[in-house]
């Protein structure tokens, strides 16, 4: 593991046009993606942009980083799509086999930006999503002969040719002025999305930080994806307690905004990462490694997925620390410390949980 580069990276542009841009992280830049079988991508839609209907080779969690718009979802074997209004803070679980499209309203003053993180263990390429477009220049039906397309859709060959070739763009388009798309339905949204900025807080530490955890209780669809997720916001100069995943899960973190320092310690007590992070960075914590973060003055906000739907973490500082549970005698012997030093150590962080505000 020590030889794997853990440096956080920004996404690179994969394709785009007038309607917007699709960015992705590559295992060539971030080797932990392939090792952990995790994919990461971002979709940025300009006003009026439409990400054409597609399905993916990976189950994903989507998080809306910016803007408002509409998402269409067709679940496997469903006879009707779900059309959902989405806005900043929304998280959606997208299991295998779903067909999705995304749209930014023509009158929108900002881009609609969505983050995708997911499991690529069954994908074409480890560490990278492959999206199968249903229409456009790279759409599935451009690969079939006109005979097959005509038979499939019960169309004359000339009509089949016209329909398949009428959309010259690939992946993302800008809809024509005045063209209408379906209106979202509140009923369709039920059980499909959770707004992490409005949901009840699972952790709330004054001047420290706040956490909302996505799991099978508040977003049941994450069970279908096999991933858990959380949104963490820590205040300026606050610290997130050193901790590790108890269930051999990888933690994949996208920094939304702010900046700060991250340290990761692995086997043999070796520090395997000590770096500065900022909004747009993605990084992955190897299994069982211990990670901690300290925010700069601006604070630090991140969205993470964990490769289990109901993650469990152990912390090594704070009142819920494993050290508080270990007997004084074992602690003394382990640190080779005096009883006085053990008492001093144990007397600290009695009220703080996982976030520590600056002194």
Short mmCIF file of C-alpha atoms in Angstrom, two decimals:
data_model
loop_
_atom_site.label_atom_id
_atom_site.label_comp_id
_atom_site.label_asym_id
_atom_site.label_seq_id
_atom_site.Cartn_x
_atom_site.Cartn_y
_atom_site.Cartn_z
CA UNK A 1 0.00 0.00 0.00
CA UNK A 2 2.88 2.36 0.76
CA UNK A 3 3.80 2.36 -2.93
CA UNK A 4 0.32 3.50 -4.03
CA UNK A 5 0.00 7.23 -4.66
CA UNK A 6 -2.82 8.53 -2.43
CA UNK A 7 -2.54 12.16 -3.58
CA UNK A 8 -6.00 13.77 -4.02
CA UNK A 9 -6.81 14.66 -7.63
CA UNK A 10 -9.12 16.88 -9.65
CA UNK A 11 -11.35 15.36 -12.35
CA UNK A 12 -10.47 15.68 -16.05
CA UNK A 13 -12.83 16.57 -18.89
CA UNK A 14 -14.03 13.48 -20.78
CA UNK A 15 -16.44 15.07 -23.29
CA UNK A 16 -18.84 17.97 -23.65
CA UNK A 17 -20.37 20.69 -25.80
CA UNK A 18 -22.87 23.57 -25.66
CA UNK A 19 -25.06 21.66 -23.22
CA UNK A 20 -22.37 20.95 -20.64
CA UNK A 21 -19.40 18.78 -19.74
CA UNK A 22 -18.77 15.33 -18.29
CA UNK A 23 -15.65 14.97 -16.12
CA UNK A 24 -14.13 11.80 -14.68
CA UNK A 25 -11.32 10.57 -12.48
CA UNK A 26 -9.01 8.03 -14.08
CA UNK A 27 -7.13 5.20 -12.34
CA UNK A 28 -4.07 6.46 -14.25
CA UNK A 29 -4.21 9.65 -12.15
CA UNK A 30 -5.65 8.13 -8.96
CA UNK A 31 -4.45 4.50 -8.67
CA UNK A 32 -6.58 3.81 -5.56
CA UNK A 33 -9.68 3.87 -7.81
CA UNK A 34 -8.64 0.63 -9.47
CA UNK A 35 -7.43 -0.92 -6.23
CA UNK A 36 -10.68 -0.12 -4.41
CA UNK A 37 -12.90 -0.75 -7.47
CA UNK A 38 -14.44 2.71 -7.18
CA UNK A 39 -15.44 5.13 -9.94
CA UNK A 40 -15.86 8.89 -9.75
CA UNK A 41 -17.31 11.41 -12.21
CA UNK A 42 -18.98 14.84 -12.39
CA UNK A 43 -21.67 16.11 -14.74
CA UNK A 44 -21.93 19.87 -15.29
CA UNK A 45 -24.94 21.07 -17.30
CA UNK A 46 -25.27 24.60 -18.65
CA UNK A 47 -28.66 26.34 -18.73
CA UNK A 48 -30.90 24.22 -20.99
CA UNK A 49 -28.41 21.34 -20.96
CA UNK A 50 -29.70 17.76 -21.17
CA UNK A 51 -27.63 14.66 -20.37
CA UNK A 52 -29.17 12.14 -22.77
CA UNK A 53 -30.73 8.92 -21.41
CA UNK A 54 -28.10 6.34 -20.52
CA UNK A 55 -27.40 3.41 -18.24
CA UNK A 56 -24.17 2.51 -16.51
CA UNK A 57 -22.12 -0.59 -15.73
CA UNK A 58 -21.94 0.46 -12.05
CA UNK A 59 -24.22 1.18 -9.13
CA UNK A 60 -23.72 4.78 -7.97
CA UNK A 61 -24.61 7.41 -5.42
CA UNK A 62 -25.28 10.83 -6.96
CA UNK A 63 -24.90 14.09 -5.03
CA UNK A 64 -26.00 17.49 -6.37
CA UNK A 65 -23.14 19.90 -5.78
CA UNK A 66 -24.73 23.01 -7.27
CA UNK A 67 -27.89 24.32 -8.90
CA UNK A 68 -31.43 23.04 -9.47
CA UNK A 69 -32.82 20.84 -12.20
CA UNK A 70 -34.65 17.68 -13.13
CA UNK A 71 -33.67 14.02 -13.15
CA UNK A 72 -35.50 11.24 -14.96
CA UNK A 73 -35.10 7.70 -13.63
CA UNK A 74 -36.41 4.49 -15.19
CA UNK A 75 -36.03 1.58 -12.79
CA UNK A 76 -35.58 -1.95 -14.20
CA UNK A 77 -38.88 -3.36 -15.51
CA UNK A 78 -40.73 -0.09 -14.72
CA UNK A 79 -43.43 0.98 -17.17
CA UNK A 80 -43.06 4.69 -16.42
CA UNK A 81 -40.16 6.97 -15.56
CA UNK A 82 -39.87 8.86 -12.30
CA UNK A 83 -39.28 12.57 -12.84
CA UNK A 84 -37.67 14.20 -9.84
CA UNK A 85 -36.82 17.82 -9.03
CA UNK A 86 -33.24 17.98 -7.73
CA UNK A 87 -31.30 20.76 -6.04
CA UNK A 88 -28.03 21.34 -4.19
CA UNK A 89 -27.65 18.88 -1.32
CA UNK A 90 -29.77 16.12 -2.85
CA UNK A 91 -28.40 12.59 -2.84
CA UNK A 92 -29.81 9.75 -4.95
CA UNK A 93 -28.95 6.05 -5.01
CA UNK A 94 -28.80 4.68 -8.57
CA UNK A 95 -28.59 0.87 -8.67
CA UNK A 96 -27.54 -1.29 -11.62
CA UNK A 97 -29.81 -1.16 -14.61
CA UNK A 98 -31.44 2.24 -14.09
CA UNK A 99 -31.73 4.56 -17.07
CA UNK A 100 -31.27 8.23 -16.17
CA UNK A 101 -31.36 11.64 -17.80
CA UNK A 102 -30.52 15.02 -16.24
CA UNK A 103 -31.68 18.50 -17.22
CA UNK A 104 -30.76 22.03 -16.19
CA UNK A 105 -33.60 24.51 -16.66
CA UNK A 106 -33.16 26.97 -19.58
CA UNK A 107 -33.64 29.94 -17.24
CA UNK A 108 -31.13 28.67 -14.66
CA UNK A 109 -28.53 31.29 -13.58
CA UNK A 110 -25.95 28.61 -12.67
CA UNK A 111 -24.71 25.27 -13.90
CA UNK A 112 -26.28 22.10 -12.52
CA UNK A 113 -23.38 20.02 -11.19
CA UNK A 114 -23.78 16.40 -10.03
CA UNK A 115 -21.13 14.16 -8.45
CA UNK A 116 -21.22 10.40 -9.06
CA UNK A 117 -19.35 7.91 -6.88
CA UNK A 118 -19.86 4.17 -7.21
CA UNK A 119 -18.75 0.55 -7.19
CA UNK A 120 -16.96 -0.69 -10.32
CA UNK A 121 -16.36 -4.28 -9.18
CA UNK A 122 -18.64 -5.53 -12.00
CA UNK A 123 -17.76 -2.80 -14.49
CA UNK A 124 -15.94 -3.07 -17.82
CA UNK A 125 -12.96 -1.23 -16.34
CA UNK A 126 -11.95 -1.37 -12.68
CA UNK A 127 -12.01 2.15 -11.25
CA UNK A 128 -13.94 3.78 -14.10
CA UNK A 129 -17.60 4.09 -15.12
CA UNK A 130 -18.76 3.14 -18.61
CA UNK A 131 -22.04 4.83 -19.56
CA UNK A 132 -24.10 3.32 -22.37
CA UNK A 133 -25.91 6.04 -24.31
CA UNK A 134 -29.35 5.21 -25.71
CA UNK A 135 -29.35 8.00 -28.30
CA UNK A 136 -26.94 10.34 -30.05
CA UNK A 137 -23.82 9.79 -32.12
CA UNK A 138 -22.56 7.09 -29.73
CA UNK A 139 -26.01 5.68 -28.94
CA UNK A 140 -26.65 1.95 -28.81
CA UNK A 141 -28.81 1.93 -31.93
CA UNK A 142 -26.13 3.48 -34.13
CA UNK A 143 -24.40 0.10 -33.85
CA UNK A 144 -27.34 -1.97 -35.08
CA UNK A 145 -28.14 -2.34 -38.77
CA UNK A 146 -31.19 -0.50 -40.07
CA UNK A 147 -32.85 -3.89 -40.53
CA UNK A 148 -32.53 -4.65 -36.81
CA UNK A 149 -33.60 -1.13 -35.78
CA UNK A 150 -36.60 -1.21 -38.12
CA UNK A 151 -37.70 -4.63 -36.85
CA UNK A 152 -37.21 -3.64 -33.19
CA UNK A 153 -39.27 -0.45 -33.47
CA UNK A 154 -41.64 -1.59 -36.26
CA UNK A 155 -40.50 1.23 -38.54
CA UNK A 156 -39.83 1.45 -42.24
CA UNK A 157 -36.11 1.34 -42.94
CA UNK A 158 -36.05 4.98 -44.09
CA UNK A 159 -37.75 6.11 -40.87
CA UNK A 160 -35.36 4.02 -38.77
CA UNK A 161 -32.37 5.65 -40.48
CA UNK A 162 -33.85 9.11 -39.93
CA UNK A 163 -34.60 8.49 -36.23
CA UNK A 164 -31.20 7.05 -35.37
CA UNK A 165 -29.19 9.70 -37.26
CA UNK A 166 -31.24 12.78 -36.30
CA UNK A 167 -29.30 13.40 -33.06
CA UNK A 168 -25.70 14.20 -34.08
CA UNK A 169 -24.51 15.16 -30.59
CA UNK A 170 -23.05 12.71 -28.10
CA UNK A 171 -23.94 12.39 -24.41
CA UNK A 172 -24.96 16.00 -23.67
CA UNK A 173 -27.07 18.41 -25.73
CA UNK A 174 -28.69 21.80 -25.32
CA UNK A 175 -32.44 21.68 -25.86
CA UNK A 176 -34.07 24.00 -28.35
CA UNK A 177 -35.68 27.22 -27.17
CA UNK A 178 -39.29 26.58 -26.18
CA UNK A 179 -38.85 22.80 -26.06
CA UNK A 180 -40.56 21.36 -22.98
CA UNK A 181 -39.52 18.42 -20.82
CA UNK A 182 -41.68 16.58 -18.25
CA UNK A 183 -42.54 18.36 -15.01
CA UNK A 184 -41.19 16.75 -11.83
CA UNK A 185 -43.52 14.96 -9.42
CA UNK A 186 -43.33 15.12 -5.61
CA UNK A 187 -44.69 11.56 -5.48
CA UNK A 188 -41.88 10.32 -7.73
CA UNK A 189 -39.29 11.81 -5.39
CA UNK A 190 -40.56 9.80 -2.39
CA UNK A 191 -37.88 7.31 -1.33
CA UNK A 192 -35.61 8.21 -4.24
CA UNK A 193 -33.75 11.27 -2.89
CA UNK A 194 -32.65 12.78 0.41
CA UNK A 195 -31.49 16.36 0.82
CA UNK A 196 -28.42 16.24 3.07
CA UNK A 197 -28.56 19.99 3.76
CA UNK A 198 -32.10 19.72 5.14
CA UNK A 199 -32.08 16.25 6.74
CA UNK A 200 -31.82 15.83 10.55
CA UNK A 201 -28.21 15.94 11.71
CA UNK A 202 -26.66 12.74 13.00
CA UNK A 203 -23.85 14.69 14.66
CA UNK A 204 -23.89 18.38 15.59
CA UNK A 205 -20.90 19.78 17.52
CA UNK A 206 -20.99 23.52 18.29
CA UNK A 207 -18.12 25.29 16.48
CA UNK A 208 -16.90 21.83 15.48
CA UNK A 209 -18.91 20.21 12.72
CA UNK A 210 -22.05 18.49 11.48
CA UNK A 211 -22.75 15.14 9.81
CA UNK A 212 -25.66 13.65 7.90
CA UNK A 213 -25.32 9.92 7.25
CA UNK A 214 -27.10 8.20 4.35
CA UNK A 215 -27.98 4.60 5.09
CA UNK A 216 -30.77 2.08 4.58
CA UNK A 217 -32.93 3.87 7.19
CA UNK A 218 -33.23 7.28 5.49
CA UNK A 219 -32.54 6.30 1.87
CA UNK A 220 -33.49 2.61 1.44
CA UNK A 221 -32.21 2.51 -2.16
CA UNK A 222 -28.60 2.58 -0.90
CA UNK A 223 -29.07 -1.10 -0.05
CA UNK A 224 -29.52 -1.80 -3.76
CA UNK A 225 -26.28 0.05 -4.51
CA UNK A 226 -24.36 -1.52 -1.60
CA UNK A 227 -22.89 1.81 -0.49
CA UNK A 228 -23.29 4.15 2.45
CA UNK A 229 -22.57 7.90 2.29
CA UNK A 230 -22.28 10.98 4.43
CA UNK A 231 -22.04 14.76 4.15
CA UNK A 232 -19.63 16.35 6.62
CA UNK A 233 -19.16 20.05 7.30
CA UNK A 234 -16.51 21.19 9.76
CA UNK A 235 -15.95 24.78 10.86
CA UNK A 236 -12.80 26.85 10.47
CA UNK A 237 -9.72 25.34 12.17
CA UNK A 238 -11.78 22.41 13.52
CA UNK A 239 -10.42 18.88 13.53
CA UNK A 240 -12.05 15.61 12.58
CA UNK A 241 -10.96 12.91 15.02
CA UNK A 242 -8.53 10.25 13.78
CA UNK A 243 -10.63 7.21 12.90
CA UNK A 244 -10.94 4.10 10.76
CA UNK A 245 -13.62 1.93 9.18
CA UNK A 246 -14.34 -1.15 11.29
CA UNK A 247 -15.71 -3.28 8.47
CA UNK A 248 -12.90 -3.33 5.89
CA UNK A 249 -14.63 -0.64 3.84
CA UNK A 250 -12.93 1.93 1.65
CA UNK A 251 -13.82 5.57 2.25
CA UNK A 252 -13.98 7.72 -0.89
CA UNK A 253 -14.06 11.46 -0.20
CA UNK A 254 -14.87 14.38 -2.49
CA UNK A 255 -14.10 17.82 -1.06
CA UNK A 256 -16.95 20.15 -1.99
CA UNK A 257 -15.60 23.47 -0.73
CA UNK A 258 -13.14 24.96 1.71
CA UNK A 259 -9.63 23.68 2.31
CA UNK A 260 -7.52 21.98 4.96
CA UNK A 261 -4.96 19.32 5.77
CA UNK A 262 -5.36 15.56 5.66
CA UNK A 263 -3.12 12.92 7.20
CA UNK A 264 -3.46 9.16 6.72
CA UNK A 265 -1.49 6.61 8.75
CA UNK A 266 -1.17 2.99 7.65
CA UNK A 267 0.56 -0.19 8.76
CA UNK A 268 3.68 0.02 10.94
CA UNK A 269 2.66 3.51 12.08
CA UNK A 270 3.81 5.04 8.79
CA UNK A 271 2.23 8.27 7.57
CA UNK A 272 1.20 7.46 4.01
CA UNK A 273 -0.38 10.82 3.21
CA UNK A 274 0.14 14.34 4.53
CA UNK A 275 -1.30 16.89 2.15
CA UNK A 276 -3.37 20.02 1.63
CA UNK A 277 -6.82 19.56 0.07
CA UNK A 278 -9.35 21.92 -1.51
CA UNK A 279 -12.73 21.88 -3.23
CA UNK A 280 -12.80 19.55 -6.24
CA UNK A 281 -10.27 17.06 -4.86
CA UNK A 282 -11.10 13.35 -4.63
CA UNK A 283 -9.17 10.91 -2.47
CA UNK A 284 -9.54 7.38 -1.14
CA UNK A 285 -8.58 6.05 2.29
CA UNK A 286 -7.24 2.48 2.12
CA UNK A 287 -8.93 -0.14 4.30
CA UNK A 288 -8.10 -0.02 8.02
CA UNK A 289 -5.92 3.07 7.62
CA UNK A 290 -6.53 5.90 10.09
CA UNK A 291 -7.44 9.32 8.68
CA UNK A 292 -7.79 12.76 10.23
CA UNK A 293 -8.54 16.21 8.80
CA UNK A 294 -8.04 19.80 10.04
CA UNK A 295 -9.86 22.64 8.29
CA UNK A 296 -8.31 25.94 7.29
CA UNK A 297 -10.01 29.20 8.31
CA UNK A 298 -12.64 28.74 5.58
CA UNK A 299 -13.85 25.41 7.00
CA UNK A 300 -14.07 22.20 5.02
CA UNK A 301 -17.01 20.32 3.51
CA UNK A 302 -16.94 16.87 1.96
CA UNK A 303 -19.20 14.12 0.64
CA UNK A 304 -18.04 10.53 1.07
CA UNK A 305 -19.19 7.09 0.06
CA UNK A 306 -18.25 4.03 2.08
CA UNK A 307 -18.23 0.61 0.44
CA UNK A 308 -20.89 -0.82 2.77
CA UNK A 309 -24.52 0.37 3.13
CA UNK A 310 -24.38 0.77 6.93
CA UNK A 311 -20.81 1.82 7.79
CA UNK A 312 -19.29 1.64 11.28
CA UNK A 313 -16.31 3.76 12.35
CA UNK A 314 -14.00 3.68 15.35
CA UNK A 315 -12.44 6.91 16.58
CA UNK A 316 -9.14 7.26 18.39
CA UNK A 317 -9.85 10.57 20.13
CA UNK A 318 -12.84 12.17 21.85
CA UNK A 319 -15.32 10.84 24.39
CA UNK A 320 -16.31 7.95 22.11
CA UNK A 321 -12.67 7.03 21.54
CA UNK A 322 -11.62 3.41 21.99
CA UNK A 323 -9.08 4.71 24.52
CA UNK A 324 -11.92 5.71 26.85
CA UNK A 325 -13.09 2.09 26.85
CA UNK A 326 -9.70 0.52 27.51
CA UNK A 327 -8.80 -0.02 31.18
CA UNK A 328 -6.26 2.37 32.81
CA UNK A 329 -3.81 -0.47 33.51
CA UNK A 330 -3.71 -1.55 29.87
CA UNK A 331 -3.36 2.05 28.72
CA UNK A 332 -0.46 2.64 31.13
CA UNK A 333 1.33 -0.49 29.97
CA UNK A 334 0.64 0.21 26.29
CA UNK A 335 2.06 3.73 26.39
CA UNK A 336 4.67 2.86 29.04
CA UNK A 337 3.25 5.84 30.91
CA UNK A 338 3.00 6.78 34.58
CA UNK A 339 -0.41 6.64 36.33
CA UNK A 340 -0.34 10.45 36.41
CA UNK A 341 0.14 10.67 32.65
CA UNK A 342 -2.63 8.11 32.12
CA UNK A 343 -5.01 10.21 34.26
CA UNK A 344 -4.06 13.35 32.32
CA UNK A 345 -4.61 11.59 29.00
CA UNK A 346 -7.97 10.17 30.08
CA UNK A 347 -9.15 13.51 31.48
CA UNK A 348 -9.02 15.19 28.07
CA UNK A 349 -11.78 15.32 25.44
CA UNK A 350 -14.46 14.20 27.89
CA UNK A 351 -17.16 16.27 26.17
CA UNK A 352 -15.96 16.32 22.56
CA UNK A 353 -17.08 13.61 20.19
CA UNK A 354 -15.66 13.35 16.67
CA UNK A 355 -15.07 17.06 15.90
CA UNK A 356 -12.79 19.26 17.94
CA UNK A 357 -13.26 23.03 17.79
CA UNK A 358 -10.09 25.14 17.96
CA UNK A 359 -8.98 26.07 21.49
#
